[in-house]
Tab-separated table of C-alpha atoms (C1' of nucleotides) in Angstrom:
chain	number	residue	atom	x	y	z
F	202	UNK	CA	-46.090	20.333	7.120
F	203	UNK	CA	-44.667	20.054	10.436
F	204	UNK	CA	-44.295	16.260	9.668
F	205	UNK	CA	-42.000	17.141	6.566
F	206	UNK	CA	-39.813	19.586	8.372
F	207	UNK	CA	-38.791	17.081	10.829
F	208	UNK	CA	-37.951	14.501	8.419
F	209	UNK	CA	-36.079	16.653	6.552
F	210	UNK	CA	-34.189	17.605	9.664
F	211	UNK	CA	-33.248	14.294	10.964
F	212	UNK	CA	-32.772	13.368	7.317
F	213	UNK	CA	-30.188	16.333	7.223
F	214	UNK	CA	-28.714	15.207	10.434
F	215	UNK	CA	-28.487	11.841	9.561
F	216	UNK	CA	-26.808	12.196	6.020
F	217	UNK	CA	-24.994	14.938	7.321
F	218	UNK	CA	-23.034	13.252	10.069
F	219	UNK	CA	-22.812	9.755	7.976
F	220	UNK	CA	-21.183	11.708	4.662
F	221	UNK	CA	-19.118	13.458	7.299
F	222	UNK	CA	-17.528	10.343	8.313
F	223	UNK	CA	-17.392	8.949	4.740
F	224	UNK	CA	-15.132	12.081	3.758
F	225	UNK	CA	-13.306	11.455	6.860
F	226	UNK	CA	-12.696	7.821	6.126
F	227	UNK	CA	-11.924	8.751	2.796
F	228	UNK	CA	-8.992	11.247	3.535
F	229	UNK	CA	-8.115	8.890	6.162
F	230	UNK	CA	-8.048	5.735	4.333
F	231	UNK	CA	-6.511	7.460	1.071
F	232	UNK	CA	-3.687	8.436	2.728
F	233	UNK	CA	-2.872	5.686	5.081
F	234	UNK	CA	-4.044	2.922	3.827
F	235	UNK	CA	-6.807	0.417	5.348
F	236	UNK	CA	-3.985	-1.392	7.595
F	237	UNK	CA	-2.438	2.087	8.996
F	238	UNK	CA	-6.177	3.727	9.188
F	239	UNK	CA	-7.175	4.351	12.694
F	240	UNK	CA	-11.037	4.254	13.377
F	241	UNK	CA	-10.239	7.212	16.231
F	242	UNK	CA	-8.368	8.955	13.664
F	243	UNK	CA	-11.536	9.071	11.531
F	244	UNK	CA	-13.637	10.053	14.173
F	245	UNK	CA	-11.374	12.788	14.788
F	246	UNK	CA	-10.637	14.263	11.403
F	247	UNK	CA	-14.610	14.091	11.503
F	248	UNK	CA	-14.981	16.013	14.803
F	249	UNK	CA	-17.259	13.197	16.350
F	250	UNK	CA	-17.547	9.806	19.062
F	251	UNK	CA	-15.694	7.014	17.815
F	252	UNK	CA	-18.884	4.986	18.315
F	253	UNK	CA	-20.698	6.986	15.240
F	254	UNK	CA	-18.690	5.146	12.934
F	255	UNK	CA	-20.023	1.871	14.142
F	256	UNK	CA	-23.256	3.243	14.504
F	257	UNK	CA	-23.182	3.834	10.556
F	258	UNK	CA	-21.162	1.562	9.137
F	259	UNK	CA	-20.867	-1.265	11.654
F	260	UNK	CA	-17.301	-2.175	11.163
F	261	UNK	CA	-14.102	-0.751	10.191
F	262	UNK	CA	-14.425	-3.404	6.970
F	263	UNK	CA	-17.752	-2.405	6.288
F	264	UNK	CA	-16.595	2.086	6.305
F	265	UNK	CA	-13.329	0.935	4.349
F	266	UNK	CA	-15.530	-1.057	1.272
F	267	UNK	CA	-17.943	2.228	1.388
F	268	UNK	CA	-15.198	4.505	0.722
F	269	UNK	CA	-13.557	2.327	-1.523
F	270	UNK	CA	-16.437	1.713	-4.091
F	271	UNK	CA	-16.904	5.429	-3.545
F	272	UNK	CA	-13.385	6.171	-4.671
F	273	UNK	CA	-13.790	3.916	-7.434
F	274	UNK	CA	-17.106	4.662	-8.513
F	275	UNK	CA	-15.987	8.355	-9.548
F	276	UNK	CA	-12.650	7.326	-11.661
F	277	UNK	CA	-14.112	4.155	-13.818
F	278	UNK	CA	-17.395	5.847	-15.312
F	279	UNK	CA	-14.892	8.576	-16.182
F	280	UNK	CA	-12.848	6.054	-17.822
F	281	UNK	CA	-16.127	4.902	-19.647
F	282	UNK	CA	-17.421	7.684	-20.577
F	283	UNK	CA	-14.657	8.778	-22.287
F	284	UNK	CA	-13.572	5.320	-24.326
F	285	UNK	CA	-17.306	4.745	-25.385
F	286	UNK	CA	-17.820	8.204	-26.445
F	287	UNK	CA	-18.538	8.760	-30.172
F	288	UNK	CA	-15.311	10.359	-31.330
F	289	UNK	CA	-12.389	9.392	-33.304
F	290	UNK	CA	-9.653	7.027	-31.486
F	291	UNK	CA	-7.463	9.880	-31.189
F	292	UNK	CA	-10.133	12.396	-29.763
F	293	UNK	CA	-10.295	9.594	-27.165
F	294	UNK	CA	-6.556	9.387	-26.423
F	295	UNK	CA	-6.118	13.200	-26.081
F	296	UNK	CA	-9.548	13.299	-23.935
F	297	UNK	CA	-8.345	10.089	-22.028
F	298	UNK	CA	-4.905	12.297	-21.703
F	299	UNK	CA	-6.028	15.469	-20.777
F	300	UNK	CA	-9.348	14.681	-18.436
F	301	UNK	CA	-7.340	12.316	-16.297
F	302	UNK	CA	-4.122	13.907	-15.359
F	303	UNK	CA	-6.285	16.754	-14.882
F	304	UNK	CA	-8.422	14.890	-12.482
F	305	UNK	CA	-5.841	13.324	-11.123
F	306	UNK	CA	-3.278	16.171	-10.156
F	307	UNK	CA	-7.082	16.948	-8.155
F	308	UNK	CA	-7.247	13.736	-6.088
F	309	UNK	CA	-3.304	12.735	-6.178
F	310	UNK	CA	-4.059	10.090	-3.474
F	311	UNK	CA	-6.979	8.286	-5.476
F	312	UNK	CA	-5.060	5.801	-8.201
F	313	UNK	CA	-2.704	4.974	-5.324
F	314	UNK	CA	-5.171	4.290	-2.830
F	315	UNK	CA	-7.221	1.946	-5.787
F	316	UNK	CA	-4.116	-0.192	-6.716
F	317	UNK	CA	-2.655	-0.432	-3.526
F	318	UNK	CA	-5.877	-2.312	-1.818
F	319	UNK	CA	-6.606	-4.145	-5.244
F	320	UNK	CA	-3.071	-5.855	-4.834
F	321	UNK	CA	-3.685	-6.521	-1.407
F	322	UNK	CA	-7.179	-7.668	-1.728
F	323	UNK	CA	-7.482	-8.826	-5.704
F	324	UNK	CA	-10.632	-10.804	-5.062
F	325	UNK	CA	-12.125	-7.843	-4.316
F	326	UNK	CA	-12.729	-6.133	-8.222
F	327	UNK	CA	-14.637	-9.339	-9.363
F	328	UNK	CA	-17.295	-9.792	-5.830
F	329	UNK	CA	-17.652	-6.651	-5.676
F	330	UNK	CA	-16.887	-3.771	-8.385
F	331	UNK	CA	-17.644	-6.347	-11.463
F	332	UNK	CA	-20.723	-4.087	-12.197
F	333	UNK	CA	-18.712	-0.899	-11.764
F	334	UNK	CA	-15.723	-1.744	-14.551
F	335	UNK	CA	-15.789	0.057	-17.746
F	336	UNK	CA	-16.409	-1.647	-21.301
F	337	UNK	CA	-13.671	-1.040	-23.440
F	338	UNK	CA	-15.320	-3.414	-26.542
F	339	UNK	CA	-16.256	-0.165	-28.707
F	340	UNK	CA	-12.797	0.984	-27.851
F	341	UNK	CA	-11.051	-2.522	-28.770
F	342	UNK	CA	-13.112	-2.675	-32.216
F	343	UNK	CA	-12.237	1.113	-33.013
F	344	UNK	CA	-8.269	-0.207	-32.353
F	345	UNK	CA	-8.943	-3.197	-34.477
F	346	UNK	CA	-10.357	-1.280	-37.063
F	347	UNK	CA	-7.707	1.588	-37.424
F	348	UNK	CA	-5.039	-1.086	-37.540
F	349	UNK	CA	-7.500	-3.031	-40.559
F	350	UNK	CA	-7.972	0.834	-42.658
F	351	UNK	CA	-3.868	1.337	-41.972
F	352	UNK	CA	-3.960	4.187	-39.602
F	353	UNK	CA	-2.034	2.944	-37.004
F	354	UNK	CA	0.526	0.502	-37.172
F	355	UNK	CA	-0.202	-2.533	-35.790
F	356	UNK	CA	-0.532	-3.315	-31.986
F	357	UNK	CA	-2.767	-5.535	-29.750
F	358	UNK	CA	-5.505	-3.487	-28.007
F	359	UNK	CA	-4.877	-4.697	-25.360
F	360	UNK	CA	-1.295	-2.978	-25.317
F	361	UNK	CA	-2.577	-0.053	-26.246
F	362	UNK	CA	-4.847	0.601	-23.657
F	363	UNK	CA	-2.604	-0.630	-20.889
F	364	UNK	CA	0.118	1.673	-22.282
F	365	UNK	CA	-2.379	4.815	-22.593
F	366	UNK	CA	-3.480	4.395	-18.424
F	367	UNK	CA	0.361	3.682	-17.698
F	368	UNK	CA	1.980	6.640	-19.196
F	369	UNK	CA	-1.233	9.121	-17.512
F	370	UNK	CA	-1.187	6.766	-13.828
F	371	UNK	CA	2.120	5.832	-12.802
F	372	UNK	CA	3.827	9.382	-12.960
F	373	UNK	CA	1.103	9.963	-9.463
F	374	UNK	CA	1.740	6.561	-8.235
F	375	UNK	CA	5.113	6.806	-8.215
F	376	UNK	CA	6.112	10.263	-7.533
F	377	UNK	CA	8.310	10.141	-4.485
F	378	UNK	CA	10.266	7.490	-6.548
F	379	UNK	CA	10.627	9.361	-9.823
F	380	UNK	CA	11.200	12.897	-7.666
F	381	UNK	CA	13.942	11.060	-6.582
F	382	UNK	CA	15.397	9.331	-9.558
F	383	UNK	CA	14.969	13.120	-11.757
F	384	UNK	CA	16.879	14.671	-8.437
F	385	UNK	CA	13.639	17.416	-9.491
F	386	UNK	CA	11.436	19.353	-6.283
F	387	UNK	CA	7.692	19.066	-5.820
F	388	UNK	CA	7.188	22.297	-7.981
F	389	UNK	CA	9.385	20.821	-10.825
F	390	UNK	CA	7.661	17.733	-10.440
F	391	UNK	CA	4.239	19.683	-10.573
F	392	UNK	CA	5.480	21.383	-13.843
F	393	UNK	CA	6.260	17.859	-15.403
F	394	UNK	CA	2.791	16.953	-14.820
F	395	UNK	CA	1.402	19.712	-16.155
F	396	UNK	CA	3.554	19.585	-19.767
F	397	UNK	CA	2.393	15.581	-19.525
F	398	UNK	CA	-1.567	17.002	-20.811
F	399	UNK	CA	0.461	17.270	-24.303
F	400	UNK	CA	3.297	15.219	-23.948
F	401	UNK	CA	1.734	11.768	-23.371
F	402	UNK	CA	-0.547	12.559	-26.263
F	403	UNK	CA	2.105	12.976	-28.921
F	404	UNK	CA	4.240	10.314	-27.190
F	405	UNK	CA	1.571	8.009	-28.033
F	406	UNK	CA	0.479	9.560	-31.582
F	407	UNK	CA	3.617	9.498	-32.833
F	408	UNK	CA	4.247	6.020	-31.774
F	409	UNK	CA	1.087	4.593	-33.566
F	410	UNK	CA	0.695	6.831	-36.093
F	411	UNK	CA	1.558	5.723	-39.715
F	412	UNK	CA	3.161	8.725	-41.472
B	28	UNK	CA	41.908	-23.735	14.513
B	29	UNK	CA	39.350	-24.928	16.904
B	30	UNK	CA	38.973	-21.462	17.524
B	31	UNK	CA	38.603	-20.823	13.878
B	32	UNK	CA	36.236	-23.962	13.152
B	33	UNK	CA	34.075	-22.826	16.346
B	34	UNK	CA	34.333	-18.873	15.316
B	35	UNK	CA	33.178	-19.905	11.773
B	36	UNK	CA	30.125	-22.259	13.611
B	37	UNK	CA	28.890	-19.483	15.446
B	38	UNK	CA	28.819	-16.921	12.517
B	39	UNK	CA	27.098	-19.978	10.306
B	40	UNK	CA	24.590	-20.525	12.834
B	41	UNK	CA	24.183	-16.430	13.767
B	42	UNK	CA	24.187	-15.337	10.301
B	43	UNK	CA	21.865	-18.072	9.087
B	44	UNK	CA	19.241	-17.204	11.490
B	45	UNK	CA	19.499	-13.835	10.922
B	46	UNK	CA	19.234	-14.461	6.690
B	47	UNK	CA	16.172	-16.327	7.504
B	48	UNK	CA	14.533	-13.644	9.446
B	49	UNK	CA	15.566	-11.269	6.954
B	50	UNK	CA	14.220	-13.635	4.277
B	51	UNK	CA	10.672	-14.373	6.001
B	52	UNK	CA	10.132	-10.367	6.276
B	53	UNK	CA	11.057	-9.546	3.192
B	54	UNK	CA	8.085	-12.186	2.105
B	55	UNK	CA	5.611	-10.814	4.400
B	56	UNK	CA	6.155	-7.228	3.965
B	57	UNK	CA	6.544	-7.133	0.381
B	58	UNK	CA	2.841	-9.044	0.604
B	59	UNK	CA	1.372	-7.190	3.377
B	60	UNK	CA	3.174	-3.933	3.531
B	61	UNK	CA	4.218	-2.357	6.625
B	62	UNK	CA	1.476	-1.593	8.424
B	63	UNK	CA	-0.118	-4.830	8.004
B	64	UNK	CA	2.656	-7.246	8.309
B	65	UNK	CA	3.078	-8.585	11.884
B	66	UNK	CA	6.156	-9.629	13.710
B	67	UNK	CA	4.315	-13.375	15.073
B	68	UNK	CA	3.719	-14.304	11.299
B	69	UNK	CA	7.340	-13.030	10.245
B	70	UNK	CA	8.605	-15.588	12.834
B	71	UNK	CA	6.262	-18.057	11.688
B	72	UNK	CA	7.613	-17.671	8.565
B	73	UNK	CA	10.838	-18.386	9.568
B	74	UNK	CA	9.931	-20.591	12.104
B	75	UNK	CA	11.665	-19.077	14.881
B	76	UNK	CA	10.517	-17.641	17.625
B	77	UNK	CA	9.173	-13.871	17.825
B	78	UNK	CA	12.002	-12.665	20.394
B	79	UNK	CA	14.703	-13.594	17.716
B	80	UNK	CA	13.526	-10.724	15.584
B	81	UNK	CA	13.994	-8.410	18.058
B	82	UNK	CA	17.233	-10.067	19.209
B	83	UNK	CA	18.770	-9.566	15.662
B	84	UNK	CA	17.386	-6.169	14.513
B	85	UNK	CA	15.975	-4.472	18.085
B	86	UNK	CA	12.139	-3.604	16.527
B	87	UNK	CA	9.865	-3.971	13.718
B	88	UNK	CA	10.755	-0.562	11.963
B	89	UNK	CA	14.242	-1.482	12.022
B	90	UNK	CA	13.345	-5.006	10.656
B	91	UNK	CA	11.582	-3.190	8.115
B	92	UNK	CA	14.106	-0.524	7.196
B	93	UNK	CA	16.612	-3.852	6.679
B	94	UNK	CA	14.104	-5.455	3.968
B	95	UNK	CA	13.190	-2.034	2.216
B	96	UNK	CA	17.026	-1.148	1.527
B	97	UNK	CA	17.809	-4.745	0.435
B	98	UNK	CA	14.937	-5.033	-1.901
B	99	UNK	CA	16.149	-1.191	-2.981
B	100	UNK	CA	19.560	-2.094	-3.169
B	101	UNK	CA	18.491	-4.677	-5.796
B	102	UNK	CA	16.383	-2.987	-8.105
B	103	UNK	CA	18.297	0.536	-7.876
B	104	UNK	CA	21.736	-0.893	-9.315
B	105	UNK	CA	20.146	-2.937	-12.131
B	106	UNK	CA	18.456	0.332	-13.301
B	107	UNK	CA	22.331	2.325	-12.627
B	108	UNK	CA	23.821	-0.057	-14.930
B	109	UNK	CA	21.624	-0.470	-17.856
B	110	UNK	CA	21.634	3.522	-18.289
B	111	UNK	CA	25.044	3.864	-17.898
B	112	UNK	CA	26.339	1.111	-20.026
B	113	UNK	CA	28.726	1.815	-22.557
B	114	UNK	CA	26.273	1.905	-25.667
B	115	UNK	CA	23.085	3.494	-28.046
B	116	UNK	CA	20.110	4.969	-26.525
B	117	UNK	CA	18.187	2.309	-28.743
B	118	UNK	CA	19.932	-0.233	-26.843
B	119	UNK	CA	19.565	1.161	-23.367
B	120	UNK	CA	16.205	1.261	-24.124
B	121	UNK	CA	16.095	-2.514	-25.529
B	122	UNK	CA	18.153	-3.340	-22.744
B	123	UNK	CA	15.883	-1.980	-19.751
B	124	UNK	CA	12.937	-3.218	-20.704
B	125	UNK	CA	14.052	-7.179	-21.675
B	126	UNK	CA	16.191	-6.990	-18.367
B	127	UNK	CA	13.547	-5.309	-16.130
B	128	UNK	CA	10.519	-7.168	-17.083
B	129	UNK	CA	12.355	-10.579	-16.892
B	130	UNK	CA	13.218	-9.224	-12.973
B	131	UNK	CA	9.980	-8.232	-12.393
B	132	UNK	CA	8.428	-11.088	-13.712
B	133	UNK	CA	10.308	-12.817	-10.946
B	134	UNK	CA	9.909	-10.541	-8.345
B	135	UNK	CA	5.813	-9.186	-9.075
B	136	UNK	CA	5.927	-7.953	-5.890
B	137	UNK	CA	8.616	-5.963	-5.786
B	138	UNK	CA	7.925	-2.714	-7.183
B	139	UNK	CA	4.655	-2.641	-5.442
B	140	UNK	CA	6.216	-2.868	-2.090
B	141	UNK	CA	8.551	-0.232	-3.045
B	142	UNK	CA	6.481	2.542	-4.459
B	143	UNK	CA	3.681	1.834	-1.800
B	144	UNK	CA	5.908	2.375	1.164
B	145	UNK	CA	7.868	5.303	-0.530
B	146	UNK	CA	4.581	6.931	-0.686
B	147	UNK	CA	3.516	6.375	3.148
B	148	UNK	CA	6.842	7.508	3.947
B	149	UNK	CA	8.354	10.233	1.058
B	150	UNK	CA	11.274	11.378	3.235
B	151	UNK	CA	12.483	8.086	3.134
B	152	UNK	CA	14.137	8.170	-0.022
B	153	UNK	CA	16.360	11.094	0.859
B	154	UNK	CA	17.192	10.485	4.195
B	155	UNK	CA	18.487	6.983	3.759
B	156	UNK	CA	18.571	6.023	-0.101
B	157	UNK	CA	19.939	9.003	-1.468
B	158	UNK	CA	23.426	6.983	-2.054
B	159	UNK	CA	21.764	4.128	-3.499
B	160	UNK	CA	20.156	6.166	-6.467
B	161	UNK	CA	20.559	6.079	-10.069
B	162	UNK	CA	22.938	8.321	-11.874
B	163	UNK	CA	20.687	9.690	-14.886
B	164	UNK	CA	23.078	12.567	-16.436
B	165	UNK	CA	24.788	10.238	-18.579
B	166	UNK	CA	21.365	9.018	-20.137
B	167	UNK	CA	20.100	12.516	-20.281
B	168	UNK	CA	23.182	14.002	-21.959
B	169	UNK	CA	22.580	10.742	-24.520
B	170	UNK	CA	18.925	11.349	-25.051
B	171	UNK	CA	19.831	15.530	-25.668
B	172	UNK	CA	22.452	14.409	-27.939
B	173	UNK	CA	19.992	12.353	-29.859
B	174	UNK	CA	17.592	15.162	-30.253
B	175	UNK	CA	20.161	17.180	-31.288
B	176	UNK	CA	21.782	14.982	-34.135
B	177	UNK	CA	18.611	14.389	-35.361
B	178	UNK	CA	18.073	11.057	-34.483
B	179	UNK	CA	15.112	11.161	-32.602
B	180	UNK	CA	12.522	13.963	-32.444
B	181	UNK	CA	12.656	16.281	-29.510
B	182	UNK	CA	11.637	15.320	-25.955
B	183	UNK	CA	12.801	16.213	-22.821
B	184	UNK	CA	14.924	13.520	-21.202
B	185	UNK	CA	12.231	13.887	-17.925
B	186	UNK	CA	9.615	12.137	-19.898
B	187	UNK	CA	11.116	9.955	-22.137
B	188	UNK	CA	12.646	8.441	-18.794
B	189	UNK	CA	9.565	8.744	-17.008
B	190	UNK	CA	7.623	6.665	-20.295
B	191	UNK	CA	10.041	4.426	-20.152
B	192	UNK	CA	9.989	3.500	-16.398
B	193	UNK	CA	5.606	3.584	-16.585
B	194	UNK	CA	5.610	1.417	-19.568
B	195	UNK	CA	7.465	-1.437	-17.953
B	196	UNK	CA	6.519	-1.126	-14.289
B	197	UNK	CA	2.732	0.359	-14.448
B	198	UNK	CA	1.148	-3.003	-15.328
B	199	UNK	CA	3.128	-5.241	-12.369
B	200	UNK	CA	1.700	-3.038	-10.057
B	201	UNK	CA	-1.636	-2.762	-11.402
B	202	UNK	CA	-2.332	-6.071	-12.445
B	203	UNK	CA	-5.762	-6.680	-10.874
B	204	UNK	CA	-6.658	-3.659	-12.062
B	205	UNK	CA	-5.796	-4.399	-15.212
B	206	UNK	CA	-7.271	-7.495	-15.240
B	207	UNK	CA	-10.269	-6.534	-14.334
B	208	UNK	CA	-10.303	-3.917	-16.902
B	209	UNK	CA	-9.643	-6.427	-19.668
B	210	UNK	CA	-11.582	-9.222	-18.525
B	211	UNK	CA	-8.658	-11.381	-18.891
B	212	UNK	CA	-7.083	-14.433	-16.558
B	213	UNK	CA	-3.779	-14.965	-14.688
B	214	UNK	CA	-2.164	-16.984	-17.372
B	215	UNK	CA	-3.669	-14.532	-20.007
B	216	UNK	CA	-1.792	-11.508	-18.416
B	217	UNK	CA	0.969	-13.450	-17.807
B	218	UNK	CA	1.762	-13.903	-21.882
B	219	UNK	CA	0.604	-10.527	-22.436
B	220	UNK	CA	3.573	-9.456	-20.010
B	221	UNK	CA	5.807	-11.624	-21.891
B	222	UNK	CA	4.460	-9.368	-25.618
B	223	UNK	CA	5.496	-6.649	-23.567
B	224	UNK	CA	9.465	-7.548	-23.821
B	225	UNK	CA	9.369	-6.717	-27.303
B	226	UNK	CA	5.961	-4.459	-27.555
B	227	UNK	CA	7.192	-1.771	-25.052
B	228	UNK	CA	10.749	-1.690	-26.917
B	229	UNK	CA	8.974	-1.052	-30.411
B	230	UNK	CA	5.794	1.104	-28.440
B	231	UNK	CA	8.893	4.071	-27.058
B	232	UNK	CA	11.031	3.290	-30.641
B	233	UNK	CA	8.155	3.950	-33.038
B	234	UNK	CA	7.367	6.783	-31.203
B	235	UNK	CA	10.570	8.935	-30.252
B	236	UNK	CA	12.647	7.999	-33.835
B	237	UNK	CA	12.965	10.037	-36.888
B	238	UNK	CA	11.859	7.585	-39.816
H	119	DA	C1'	-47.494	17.653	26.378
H	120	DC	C1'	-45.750	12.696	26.160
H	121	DG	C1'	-44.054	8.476	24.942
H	122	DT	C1'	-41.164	6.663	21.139
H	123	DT	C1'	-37.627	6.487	17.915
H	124	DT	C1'	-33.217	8.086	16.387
H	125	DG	C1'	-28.744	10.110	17.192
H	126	DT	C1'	-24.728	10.909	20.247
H	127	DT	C1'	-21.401	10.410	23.906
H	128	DA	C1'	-18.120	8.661	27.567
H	129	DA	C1'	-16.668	4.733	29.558
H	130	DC	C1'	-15.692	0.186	28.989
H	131	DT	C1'	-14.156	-4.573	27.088
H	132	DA	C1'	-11.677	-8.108	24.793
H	133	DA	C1'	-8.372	-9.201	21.666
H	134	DA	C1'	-4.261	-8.311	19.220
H	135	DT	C1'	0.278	-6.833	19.030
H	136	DG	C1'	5.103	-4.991	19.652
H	137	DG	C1'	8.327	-5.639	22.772
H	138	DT	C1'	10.775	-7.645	27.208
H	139	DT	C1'	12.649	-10.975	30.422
H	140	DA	C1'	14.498	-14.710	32.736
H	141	DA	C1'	15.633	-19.098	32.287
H	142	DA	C1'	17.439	-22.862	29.369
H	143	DC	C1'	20.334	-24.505	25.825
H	144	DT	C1'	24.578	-24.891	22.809
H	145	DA	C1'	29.174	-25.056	21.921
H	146	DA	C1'	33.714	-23.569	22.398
H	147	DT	C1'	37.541	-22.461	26.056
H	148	DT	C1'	40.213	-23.436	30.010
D	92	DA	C1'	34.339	-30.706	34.619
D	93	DA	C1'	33.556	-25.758	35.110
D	94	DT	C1'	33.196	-21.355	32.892
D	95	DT	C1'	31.808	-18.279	29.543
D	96	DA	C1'	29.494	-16.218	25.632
D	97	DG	C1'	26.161	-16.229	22.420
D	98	DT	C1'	21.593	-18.107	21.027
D	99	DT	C1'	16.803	-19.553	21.661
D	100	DT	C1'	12.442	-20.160	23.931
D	101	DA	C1'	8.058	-19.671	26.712
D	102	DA	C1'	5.821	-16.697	29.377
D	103	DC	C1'	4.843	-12.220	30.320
D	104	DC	C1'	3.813	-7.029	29.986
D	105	DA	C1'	2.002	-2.639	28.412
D	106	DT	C1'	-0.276	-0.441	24.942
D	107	DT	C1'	-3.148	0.028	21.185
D	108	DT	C1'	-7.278	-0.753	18.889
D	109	DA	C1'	-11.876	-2.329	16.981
D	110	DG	C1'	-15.958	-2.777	18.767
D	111	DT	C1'	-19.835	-2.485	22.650
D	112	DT	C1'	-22.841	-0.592	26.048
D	113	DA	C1'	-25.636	2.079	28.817
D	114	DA	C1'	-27.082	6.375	29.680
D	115	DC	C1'	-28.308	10.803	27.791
D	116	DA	C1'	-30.165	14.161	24.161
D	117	DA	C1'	-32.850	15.529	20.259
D	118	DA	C1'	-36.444	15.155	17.237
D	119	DC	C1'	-40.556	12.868	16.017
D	120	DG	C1'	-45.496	11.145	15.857
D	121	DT	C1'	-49.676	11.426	18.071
DNA sequence: ACGTTTGTTAACTAAATGGTTAAACTAATT
DNA sequence: AATTAGTTTAACCATTTAGTTAACAAACGT
């Protein structure tokens, strides 16, 4: 008994201080970028010795891939779940619509932080997130098929899909540029988002719709 | 005339070696980003030595703040021009997207550098680029116009500029994202960018005109 | 209770990096 | 030929930074 409080308190300590510094890295990381990120930075926005993060994670590398295939880990299975669900291909587009810039407008840092380190390190989605990356064959073949049955016009699923995660992404990756271009404020901007749930959706629709 | 030939030697020889400086940042920066690039490998680059950088623009932000408002000052004016050119909306919208892929075709890393360091740094585009932006009133007062003739259904000019802007840029800066995605190689996404000249145009026509 | 393992810290180290300097070079001027 | 002004370089400096270490603390097994 004694033996299994113990554990469980060194566990707690353990994961406690090592998830501290991966939320720490993560804010850190997200918002300056692996080059910019300071390992005493970290330690600090984690309230602990500079050495813990070694002691964890051995290298600044090591802590930046951890928080990385974090960050990706909760946005692609998302992405999956929602193309290879069994709904119609416009269930999947409004879904796709709505569920992300929801999420998103949560973690505004997250699809910048993702595309930014990609560019700058594009080995890294085939060693090491090849596992992670969503199947978008049932989607591609539900495409296919609405073009075949005359529901959509026709358009390369491939175009498609790129199109759909463009329109919902780039507003958040982009923001201080298109703030700036629309001469809009960060609430107007916020408001923009919001009317984008329903706005990409019938942008889209209507585009590939045959009426 | 000596004087003339001599005064017209220096300047050559200044102004060269300061165009090559500004030539090897612009490459490193653009591929490393800010934070990452360092001087030694600018001036490696260049093949000059490291002092000469700081002879010709005093540190490395100011070295920096010399690439970003060049590479600004040549996307920004493009994008002034095609939306307030002296014709249709259609064509604006034909225009953009043959002109601005072709560019960024040339340029992939462009609008990456851009939007990464605008984000790292959000005050920057007011504080020093608020001269250099686009002029958008004329293409919103054509897009309201539109809606109200009838001639496309109603959307607010916000988002139809924002689509617009997403459809062409989003996949240039998330290429190995979107690579990964769709299991396809370099030359692969290369022809699918080329589609795209003609794709997005009939993608944002299809969707915002009254048929 | 007592040695052992695990977790934590402050101080330190080595390397990298932005920036400086003083001397050398170039080319025009007198 | 001597002077002057601008340009270029190698060597140097000060600071920052990732990573280490050695000593200390806490929790554990026995």
């Amino acid at each position: 008994m004694v033996k299994l409080i113990s554990l469980y308190m060194n566990l707690k300590k353990h994961s406690s201080t090592e998830s501290n510094i991966l939320n720490a890295a993560k804010e850190i990381f997200e918002r300056k970028g692996m080059a910019a990120a300071r390992m005493q930075e970290i330690a600090d926005e984690a309230g602990i010795n500079k050495a813990m993060l070694h002691y964890y994670y051995r290298s600044k590398q090591l802590l930046f891939e951890a928080v990385f295939k974090k960050a990706f880990s909760t946005l692609a299975p998302q992405l999956n779940d929602i193309i290879n669900a069994d709904n119609s291909l416009f269930d999947k587009i409004k879904n796709f619509t709505h569920n992300y810039i929801t999420f998103i407008i949560k973690h505004p840092y997250l699809p910048n932080f993702i595309i930014q380190e990609l560019n700058r390190n594009p080995e890294f989605i085939e060693k090491q997130l090849s596992n992670k990356l969503p199947n978008i064959e049932k989607f591609r073949n539900q495409i296919e098929n609405a073009v075949k049955d005359g529901h959509i016009r026709p358009i390369k699923a491939e175009h498609l899909f790129i199109n759909i995660i463009a329109l919902n992404i780039f507003p958040f990756i982009a923001s201080p540029l298109l703030k700036g271009f629309l001469k809009v404020d960060k609430t107007t901007f916020k408001e923009l988002m919001e009317e984008r749930k329903t706005e990409v959706v019938d942008f889209i629709l209507n585009s590939i719709k045959i009426k």
